[in-house]
Each structure stands twice: as structure tokens, then as C-alpha cells.
Amino acid sequence: MIGPLEHYLPNQATKTTLYHAVRWGLRVYIVSLLVTGAYSALWIAELAGIIPEAWLSTIWLAIAAMGVIFLVLLIPLFHTSRSTKR
């Protein structure tokens, strides 16, 4: 018979830590579904010809710019979170 989960995990991994990991996993999953849905909706609108061509170019460029800004902001945040000096 398999015993409690605490016997198989290191001491640092508590139930609270696992709950936080699962919560973040669910958040990432939901955000990925929303992003995929938005891309799919834009792609379908592009194929259907609902959105004018000039707007589509602006939308795709805005999405790319937001991704670049996110990455530029993420690098210092990641470095700060990993540094030992506080």
C-alpha cells in the first residue's frame, strides 16, 4: 500500500508548496488557452475577411511588441529574483 505523499517528497516540498505549484500550473494552462483562443479567433477573422487588412497588420505588430516588452521586463525581474543580495 502506498503511504502518504510526505514520505516520498523532500522536506522542502510541503503540501502548501505543492498547492502553490498546482495553482501556478492551472494559471499557466488557463492563460495559454486564452492566448490560443485569441490567436485562433484572429486567424479565423483573417481568413474570413472580417477584419480589414490594415487592422490585422496593426494587431499582429501590437502582439509582437507586447511580447518583446514582456521579455525585456522579465529579464531584470528574473535576475533580481535570483540574486542573493537584497
Tab-separated table of C-alpha atoms in Angstrom:
chain	number	residue	atom	x	y	z
A	1	MET	CA	0.000	0.000	0.000
A	2	ILE	CA	1.283	3.473	-0.877
A	3	GLY	CA	1.795	5.712	2.153
A	4	PRO	CA	1.304	9.441	2.499
A	5	LEU	CA	2.840	11.726	-0.058
A	6	GLU	CA	5.146	13.321	2.537
A	7	HIS	CA	7.249	10.145	2.751
A	8	TYR	CA	8.235	10.383	-0.921
A	9	LEU	CA	8.994	14.118	-1.131
A	10	PRO	CA	11.954	16.036	0.257
A	11	ASN	CA	11.392	18.056	3.415
A	12	GLN	CA	11.280	21.329	1.473
A	13	ALA	CA	8.247	20.194	-0.529
A	14	THR	CA	5.226	20.585	1.710
A	15	LYS	CA	1.567	20.327	0.834
A	16	THR	CA	1.393	24.110	0.639
A	17	THR	CA	4.275	24.151	-1.836
A	18	LEU	CA	2.533	21.549	-3.959
A	19	TYR	CA	-0.740	23.510	-3.843
A	20	HIS	CA	1.105	26.628	-5.000
A	21	ALA	CA	2.752	24.693	-7.823
A	22	VAL	CA	-0.590	23.278	-8.960
A	23	ARG	CA	-2.199	26.731	-8.710
A	24	TRP	CA	0.520	28.249	-10.902
A	25	GLY	CA	0.212	25.338	-13.316
A	26	LEU	CA	-3.519	25.936	-13.654
A	27	ARG	CA	-2.950	29.655	-14.174
A	28	VAL	CA	-0.434	28.976	-16.932
A	29	TYR	CA	-2.823	26.476	-18.526
A	30	ILE	CA	-5.748	28.926	-18.487
A	31	VAL	CA	-3.623	31.763	-19.873
A	32	SER	CA	-2.338	29.502	-22.640
A	33	LEU	CA	-5.927	28.574	-23.519
A	34	LEU	CA	-6.911	32.247	-23.649
A	35	VAL	CA	-3.923	33.184	-25.808
A	36	THR	CA	-4.507	30.259	-28.141
A	37	GLY	CA	-8.188	31.160	-28.397
A	38	ALA	CA	-7.383	34.784	-29.176
A	39	TYR	CA	-4.873	33.779	-31.875
A	40	SER	CA	-7.389	31.345	-33.336
A	41	ALA	CA	-10.126	33.987	-33.375
A	42	LEU	CA	-7.810	36.450	-35.134
A	43	TRP	CA	-6.718	33.804	-37.603
A	44	ILE	CA	-10.334	32.862	-38.409
A	45	ALA	CA	-11.272	36.535	-38.734
A	46	GLU	CA	-8.331	36.989	-41.081
A	47	LEU	CA	-9.372	34.041	-43.237
A	48	ALA	CA	-12.987	35.166	-43.284
A	49	GLY	CA	-12.042	38.695	-44.260
A	50	ILE	CA	-13.957	40.230	-41.342
A	51	ILE	CA	-11.144	42.492	-40.160
A	52	PRO	CA	-9.557	44.903	-42.666
A	53	GLU	CA	-6.006	44.140	-43.745
A	54	ALA	CA	-4.549	47.319	-42.202
A	55	TRP	CA	-6.075	46.490	-38.810
A	56	LEU	CA	-4.693	42.964	-38.924
A	57	SER	CA	-1.180	44.248	-39.528
A	58	THR	CA	-1.543	46.619	-36.579
A	59	ILE	CA	-2.916	43.875	-34.325
A	60	TRP	CA	-0.108	41.424	-35.160
A	61	LEU	CA	2.544	44.112	-34.670
A	62	ALA	CA	0.999	45.095	-31.321
A	63	ILE	CA	1.039	41.462	-30.181
A	64	ALA	CA	4.704	41.147	-31.171
A	65	ALA	CA	5.562	44.430	-29.408
A	66	MET	CA	3.805	43.298	-26.216
A	67	GLY	CA	5.802	40.063	-26.305
A	68	VAL	CA	9.072	41.946	-26.686
A	69	ILE	CA	8.181	44.350	-23.857
A	70	PHE	CA	7.247	41.402	-21.651
A	71	LEU	CA	10.589	39.718	-22.297
A	72	VAL	CA	12.540	42.932	-21.738
A	73	LEU	CA	10.802	43.418	-18.379
A	74	LEU	CA	11.124	39.753	-17.461
A	75	ILE	CA	14.924	39.637	-17.723
A	76	PRO	CA	15.653	42.139	-14.892
A	77	LEU	CA	12.874	40.664	-12.761
A	78	PHE	CA	14.320	37.179	-13.173
A	79	HIS	CA	17.824	38.422	-12.399
A	80	THR	CA	16.589	40.262	-9.290
A	81	SER	CA	14.692	37.242	-8.029
A	82	ARG	CA	17.783	35.038	-8.401
A	83	SER	CA	20.261	37.427	-6.799
A	84	THR	CA	21.395	36.783	-3.254
A	85	LYS	CA	21.790	40.469	-2.345
A	86	ARG	CA	18.633	42.069	-1.003
